[in-house]
Coordinates of C-alpha atoms and ligand atoms in Angstrom, one line a residue:
M10 CA 0.0 0.0 0.0
Y11 CA 1.5 3.3 -1.1
I12 CA 0.6 6.2 1.2
L13 CA 1.4 9.8 0.2
A14 CA 1.7 11.7 3.5
I15 CA 1.7 15.4 4.2
E16 CA 3.1 17.2 7.3
S17 CA 2.8 20.9 7.8
S18 CA 2.1 21.3 11.5
C19 CA 4.9 23.9 12.2
D20 CA 7.7 25.3 9.9
E21 CA 8.4 22.3 7.7
T22 CA 6.4 21.6 4.5
S23 CA 7.1 17.9 4.0
V24 CA 5.6 15.2 1.6
S25 CA 6.5 11.5 1.6
I26 CA 5.6 8.4 0.0
V27 CA 5.8 5.3 2.2
K28 CA 5.1 1.7 1.3
D29 CA 3.3 -0.5 4.0
G30 CA 4.4 1.5 6.9
V31 CA 8.1 0.5 6.8
E32 CA 9.5 1.6 3.5
E33 CA 10.4 5.2 2.7
I34 CA 10.1 5.6 -1.1
S35 CA 10.6 9.3 -1.3
T36 CA 10.7 12.3 1.0
V37 CA 10.9 16.1 0.4
I38 CA 11.3 18.5 3.3
L39 CA 11.1 22.3 2.7
S40 CA 12.3 23.9 5.9
Q41 CA 11.4 27.5 6.7
M42 CA 13.9 27.7 9.5
D43 CA 16.1 30.3 7.9
T44 CA 13.1 32.8 7.6
H45 CA 11.9 32.3 11.1
A46 CA 15.4 32.6 12.4
N47 CA 15.2 36.3 11.6
Y48 CA 12.5 36.7 14.3
G49 CA 14.0 34.4 16.9
G50 CA 11.1 31.9 16.6
V51 CA 8.4 30.4 14.4
V52 CA 6.0 33.4 13.2
P53 CA 2.5 31.4 12.7
E54 CA 1.2 33.7 9.9
I55 CA 4.5 33.5 8.0
A56 CA 4.6 29.8 8.5
S57 CA 1.0 29.3 7.0
R58 CA 1.8 31.6 4.1
M59 CA 5.0 29.8 3.2
H60 CA 3.1 26.4 3.4
V61 CA 0.6 27.8 0.9
E62 CA 3.3 28.9 -1.5
N63 CA 5.1 25.6 -1.3
I64 CA 2.7 22.8 -0.8
T65 CA 2.0 21.8 -4.3
I66 CA 5.7 22.1 -5.4
V67 CA 6.6 19.7 -2.5
I68 CA 3.9 17.3 -3.5
D69 CA 5.0 17.3 -7.1
E70 CA 8.6 16.9 -6.1
A71 CA 8.0 13.9 -3.8
L72 CA 6.1 12.1 -6.7
K73 CA 9.0 12.9 -9.2
K74 CA 11.6 11.7 -6.7
A75 CA 9.7 8.4 -6.3
N76 CA 9.1 8.1 -10.1
M77 CA 5.4 7.6 -9.4
K78 CA 2.2 9.2 -10.6
M79 CA -0.8 10.3 -8.4
E80 CA -2.7 7.3 -9.7
D81 CA -0.1 5.0 -8.2
I82 CA -1.1 6.2 -4.7
D83 CA -3.5 4.0 -2.6
A84 CA -4.3 6.5 0.2
F85 CA -3.5 10.1 1.4
A86 CA -2.4 10.9 5.1
V87 CA -2.1 14.0 6.8
T88 CA -1.1 15.4 10.2
Y89 CA -4.5 16.8 11.6
G90 CA -2.9 18.1 15.0
P91 CA -1.5 19.1 17.2
G92 CA 0.4 22.2 15.8
L93 CA -0.2 25.7 14.4
I94 CA -3.8 25.9 13.2
G95 CA -3.0 27.8 10.0
S96 CA -0.2 25.6 9.1
L97 CA -2.1 22.4 9.8
L98 CA -5.0 23.6 7.6
V99 CA -2.8 24.0 4.5
G100 CA -1.7 20.4 4.6
L101 CA -5.1 19.2 5.5
M102 CA -6.8 21.0 2.6
A103 CA -4.2 19.6 0.2
A104 CA -4.8 16.0 1.4
K105 CA -8.5 16.3 1.6
T106 CA -8.6 17.6 -2.0
L107 CA -6.3 14.8 -3.3
A108 CA -8.3 12.1 -1.6
F109 CA -11.6 13.5 -3.0
I110 CA -10.2 14.0 -6.6
Y111 CA -8.6 10.4 -6.8
N112 CA -11.3 8.9 -4.7
K113 CA -8.9 7.4 -2.2
P114 CA -9.0 7.1 1.6
L115 CA -8.0 10.0 3.7
I116 CA -6.0 8.9 6.8
P117 CA -5.8 11.5 9.8
V118 CA -2.6 11.1 11.8
H119 CA -1.7 12.5 15.1
H120 CA 1.7 14.5 15.1
I121 CA 3.1 12.5 18.1
A122 CA 2.1 9.1 16.6
G123 CA 4.2 10.2 13.6
H124 CA 7.1 10.8 15.8
I125 CA 6.9 7.5 17.5
Y126 CA 6.4 5.6 14.0
A127 CA 9.5 7.3 12.6
N128 CA 11.3 4.5 14.4
N129 CA 9.3 2.0 12.3
L130 CA 11.2 3.1 9.3
V131 CA 14.5 2.2 10.8
K132 CA 13.4 -1.1 12.6
R133 CA 9.9 -2.7 12.9
L134 CA 8.6 -1.7 16.5
E135 CA 8.4 -4.4 19.2
F136 CA 5.8 -4.4 21.8
P137 CA 5.1 -3.6 24.6
L138 CA 7.2 -0.5 24.4
I139 CA 7.6 2.9 26.3
A140 CA 8.0 5.9 24.1
L141 CA 9.7 9.1 25.3
V142 CA 8.5 11.9 23.1
V143 CA 10.6 15.0 23.4
S144 CA 10.2 17.9 21.0
G145 CA 9.6 21.6 20.8
G146 CA 6.0 21.1 21.7
H147 CA 6.0 17.8 23.7
T148 CA 7.5 16.0 26.5
E149 CA 5.5 12.8 27.0
L150 CA 5.9 9.2 28.2
I151 CA 3.7 6.9 26.4
Y152 CA 3.0 3.2 26.8
M153 CA 2.1 1.0 23.8
K154 CA 0.8 -2.5 24.3
E155 CA 0.4 -3.1 20.5
D156 CA 0.4 -1.2 17.2
Y157 CA -1.4 2.1 17.4
S158 CA -2.4 1.7 21.1
F159 CA -1.3 4.7 23.1
E160 CA -1.5 5.2 26.8
K161 CA -0.1 8.5 28.1
L162 CA 1.7 7.9 31.4
G163 CA 2.7 11.5 31.9
G164 CA 3.7 14.7 30.2
T165 CA 4.9 18.2 30.8
L166 CA 2.8 20.4 33.0
D167 CA 4.2 23.7 31.3
D168 CA 7.0 24.2 28.9
A169 CA 8.0 21.3 26.6
V170 CA 11.7 20.3 26.8
G171 CA 12.6 21.7 23.3
E172 CA 10.8 25.0 24.2
A173 CA 12.9 25.3 27.4
Y174 CA 16.0 24.6 25.4
D175 CA 15.0 27.5 22.9
K176 CA 14.2 29.8 25.7
V177 CA 17.4 29.2 27.7
A178 CA 19.4 29.5 24.5
R179 CA 18.0 33.1 24.1
V180 CA 19.1 34.0 27.7
I181 CA 22.6 32.7 27.2
G182 CA 23.0 34.3 23.8
V183 CA 22.7 31.4 21.5
P184 CA 20.7 32.1 18.2
Y185 CA 17.5 30.3 17.2
P186 CA 16.9 27.3 17.0
G187 CA 18.8 27.1 20.2
G188 CA 18.4 23.4 21.1
P189 CA 21.3 21.9 18.9
L190 CA 23.6 24.8 19.8
V191 CA 23.0 24.6 23.6
D192 CA 23.7 20.8 23.3
K193 CA 26.9 21.5 21.5
L194 CA 28.0 24.2 24.0
A195 CA 27.0 21.9 27.0
H196 CA 29.8 19.5 25.9
T197 CA 32.4 22.2 26.3
G198 CA 31.3 23.4 29.8
V199 CA 31.3 22.3 33.3
D200 CA 28.3 21.9 35.6
T201 CA 28.9 24.8 38.0
Y202 CA 25.5 26.4 38.4
D203 CA 23.3 25.3 41.2
L204 CA 20.0 24.6 39.2
P205 CA 17.0 22.7 40.6
L206 CA 16.1 19.1 39.5
P207 CA 12.6 19.9 38.0
L208 CA 9.5 18.0 39.4
N209 CA 11.6 15.3 41.0
D210 CA 8.5 13.4 42.3
D211 CA 6.9 10.0 41.9
S212 CA 4.7 11.0 39.0
Y213 CA 5.6 10.5 35.2
N214 CA 4.9 14.3 34.7
F215 CA 7.6 16.8 33.8
S216 CA 8.0 20.6 34.4
F217 CA 10.6 22.7 32.8
S218 CA 9.4 26.3 33.4
G219 CA 11.0 26.4 37.0
L220 CA 14.3 25.3 35.6
K221 CA 14.1 27.9 32.7
S222 CA 13.2 30.7 35.2
A223 CA 16.1 29.6 37.4
V224 CA 18.5 30.1 34.5
I225 CA 16.9 33.4 33.7
N226 CA 17.2 34.6 37.2
L227 CA 20.8 33.5 37.7
A228 CA 21.7 35.3 34.4
H229 CA 19.8 38.5 35.6
N230 CA 21.5 38.6 39.0
E231 CA 24.9 38.2 37.5
R232 CA 24.3 40.9 34.9
Q233 CA 23.0 43.1 37.7
R234 CA 26.3 42.7 39.4
G235 CA 28.0 43.8 36.3
K236 CA 29.3 40.2 35.5
D237 CA 27.9 37.7 33.0
I238 CA 27.3 34.0 33.2
I239 CA 29.6 31.6 31.5
A240 CA 27.4 30.3 28.7
A241 CA 29.1 26.9 28.3
N242 CA 28.8 26.1 31.9
M243 CA 25.2 27.3 32.1
A244 CA 24.4 25.1 29.1
C245 CA 26.2 22.1 30.8
S246 CA 24.3 22.7 34.0
F247 CA 20.9 23.1 32.4
Q248 CA 21.4 20.2 30.1
N249 CA 22.5 17.9 33.1
R250 CA 19.3 18.7 35.0
V251 CA 17.1 18.0 31.9
V252 CA 18.8 14.7 31.1
E253 CA 18.8 13.5 34.7
I254 CA 15.0 14.0 35.1
L255 CA 14.1 12.6 31.7
V256 CA 16.3 9.5 32.2
K257 CA 15.1 9.0 35.9
K258 CA 11.4 8.9 34.9
T259 CA 11.8 7.0 31.8
M260 CA 13.7 4.2 33.5
K261 CA 11.1 4.2 36.4
A262 CA 8.4 3.7 33.8
L263 CA 10.2 0.9 32.0
K264 CA 10.7 -0.9 35.4
F265 CA 7.1 -0.4 36.7
Y266 CA 5.5 -1.6 33.4
N267 CA 8.1 -4.4 33.1
V268 CA 8.8 -3.3 29.5
D269 CA 12.3 -3.8 27.8
N270 CA 11.8 -1.7 24.6
L271 CA 12.3 2.0 24.6
I272 CA 11.9 4.3 21.8
V273 CA 12.9 7.9 21.8
A274 CA 11.2 10.3 19.4
G275 CA 11.0 14.0 18.5
G276 CA 13.4 16.8 17.8
V277 CA 15.2 16.6 21.2
A278 CA 16.0 12.9 20.5
A279 CA 18.8 14.4 18.6
N280 CA 20.4 15.6 21.9
K281 CA 23.8 14.1 22.5
G282 CA 23.6 14.3 26.2
L283 CA 20.3 12.5 26.3
R284 CA 21.4 9.8 23.9
Q285 CA 24.5 9.1 25.9
A286 CA 22.7 8.9 29.3
L287 CA 20.0 6.7 27.9
T288 CA 22.4 4.4 26.2
E289 CA 24.2 3.8 29.5
A290 CA 21.0 3.5 31.6
C291 CA 19.4 1.0 29.0
K292 CA 22.5 -1.0 28.9
K293 CA 22.6 -1.4 32.6
A294 CA 18.9 -2.3 32.7
S295 CA 19.1 -4.6 29.7
V296 CA 16.6 -2.4 27.8
N297 CA 16.5 -2.4 24.1
L298 CA 16.9 1.3 23.1
I299 CA 16.0 2.6 19.8
I300 CA 16.6 6.2 18.7
P301 CA 16.0 7.1 15.0
E302 CA 18.6 8.7 12.8
M303 CA 18.8 12.5 13.0
K304 CA 16.8 12.9 9.8
Y305 CA 13.8 11.0 11.4
C306 CA 14.0 12.9 14.7
T307 CA 12.8 16.3 13.5
D308 CA 9.6 17.0 11.6
N309 CA 9.0 15.0 8.3
A310 CA 6.3 13.4 6.3
A311 CA 7.8 10.0 6.2
M312 CA 7.0 9.4 10.0
I313 CA 3.3 10.4 9.1
G314 CA 3.2 7.9 6.3
A315 CA 4.6 5.1 8.5
A316 CA 1.9 5.9 11.2
A317 CA -0.9 6.2 8.7
Y318 CA -0.5 2.6 7.5
Y319 CA -1.3 1.3 11.1
A320 CA -3.9 4.0 11.7
Y321 CA -5.6 2.7 8.5
K322 CA -5.4 -0.9 9.7
R323 CA -7.2 0.3 12.8
G324 CA -9.8 1.8 10.8
D325 CA -9.0 5.4 11.1
I326 CA -10.4 6.9 7.9
A327 CA -11.6 10.5 7.8
G328 CA -14.4 12.0 5.8
P329 CA -14.6 15.4 4.1
Y330 CA -15.3 17.1 7.4
L331 CA -12.0 16.4 9.0
N332 CA -10.7 19.5 10.8
A333 CA -7.3 20.6 12.0
K334 CA -6.9 20.6 15.7
A335 CA -4.2 22.9 17.4
V336 CA -4.4 20.9 20.7
T337 CA -5.4 17.2 20.6
L338 CA -4.6 14.1 22.7
L339 CA -3.1 11.1 21.2
K340 CA -5.6 8.3 21.2
Ligands
LIG23 O1 10.2 17.6 16.7 P1 10.6 18.9 16.3 O2 11.3 19.0 15.1 O3 9.4 19.9 16.2 C1 8.4 19.8 17.1 O4 7.4 19.0 16.7 O5 8.4 20.5 18.0 O6 11.5 19.5 17.5 C2 12.1 20.7 17.4 C3 12.6 21.0 18.8 C4 13.3 22.5 18.9 O7 12.9 23.0 20.2 C5 14.7 22.3 18.9 O8 15.4 23.2 19.6 C6 14.9 20.9 19.7 O9 13.8 20.1 19.2 N1 16.2 20.3 19.4 C7 17.1 20.0 20.3 C8 18.2 19.4 19.7 N2 18.0 19.4 18.4 C9 16.7 19.9 18.1 N3 17.0 20.2 21.7 C10 18.2 19.8 22.4 N4 19.3 19.2 21.8 C11 19.3 19.0 20.4 N5 20.4 18.5 20.0
LIG24 ZN1 7.4 17.5 15.8

């Protein structure tokens, strides 16, 4: 089954063709990052406009790259949420129109299901598993008993981990998008700053706004004294706290649910500190750890095409009234 998938929830216009949920035939990603970097973050209205300008070009390019025609496609899939509403609507309208014209099924995919199923393109998922989803918009621990069954164990109560990275980056003078650069900087610094371990309790929830505020306050106090923080040391101290709490709660969930498969998904899965710490902890606990290649960590339509195959098998087919949802739970 060839699925043409569209992802436009944030600042990437992406289209992929994926076969049977496991084989990526072609992917095109048009990133708007350079444009948004001028503003220090994603500007929703600009993102929507750029999706409108690019969506048909990206669809054509994905077909051309696969050496296929629209008639070869068996179903159309699209991210319906969560994300920026204007951006989501562009992808949604395109997918709906194609499904209508070619009289093929329209498969709605939750963005986080996509991030999880990115791993299915690397290696077929094994169940039961725990997924740690860490991105610019999400920090979630999810239990999966079988394909396309999601039980949320916990999530962030405030800022997502990637969002906290991007905000801390700004405070310590690192340009947007801050996450990858803070990660790089952290490896050149020393953990000298006394930052709190956030929401260090028995739940599977996370909270990063207190930690972010602690960084802002420390920087502010230093500057008032006419000094400045040492950016590399602050990056290292911040990253150590983030990684420690993510690893602690993830390992606790694996033990409690007696699961020995862990997958990590989302943009922050690219974080070197997190990868190292999870690799060590999983080795010690004999847990099978899967982290996708970098290209599958950040937003792409291949992950949506992979998830869509299993969504379809579960019976998730949308009608013409499918709407975009800025906020929506993974079910
Ligand atoms: O999954 P993604 O591409 O988009 C969302 O769905 O949010 O994730 C983007 C987020 C950004 O906040 C970015 O700063 C963060 O992932 N990120 C990182 C790293 N690479 C990307 N954060 C920490 N360390 C990294 N190496
Ligand atoms: Zn994402």
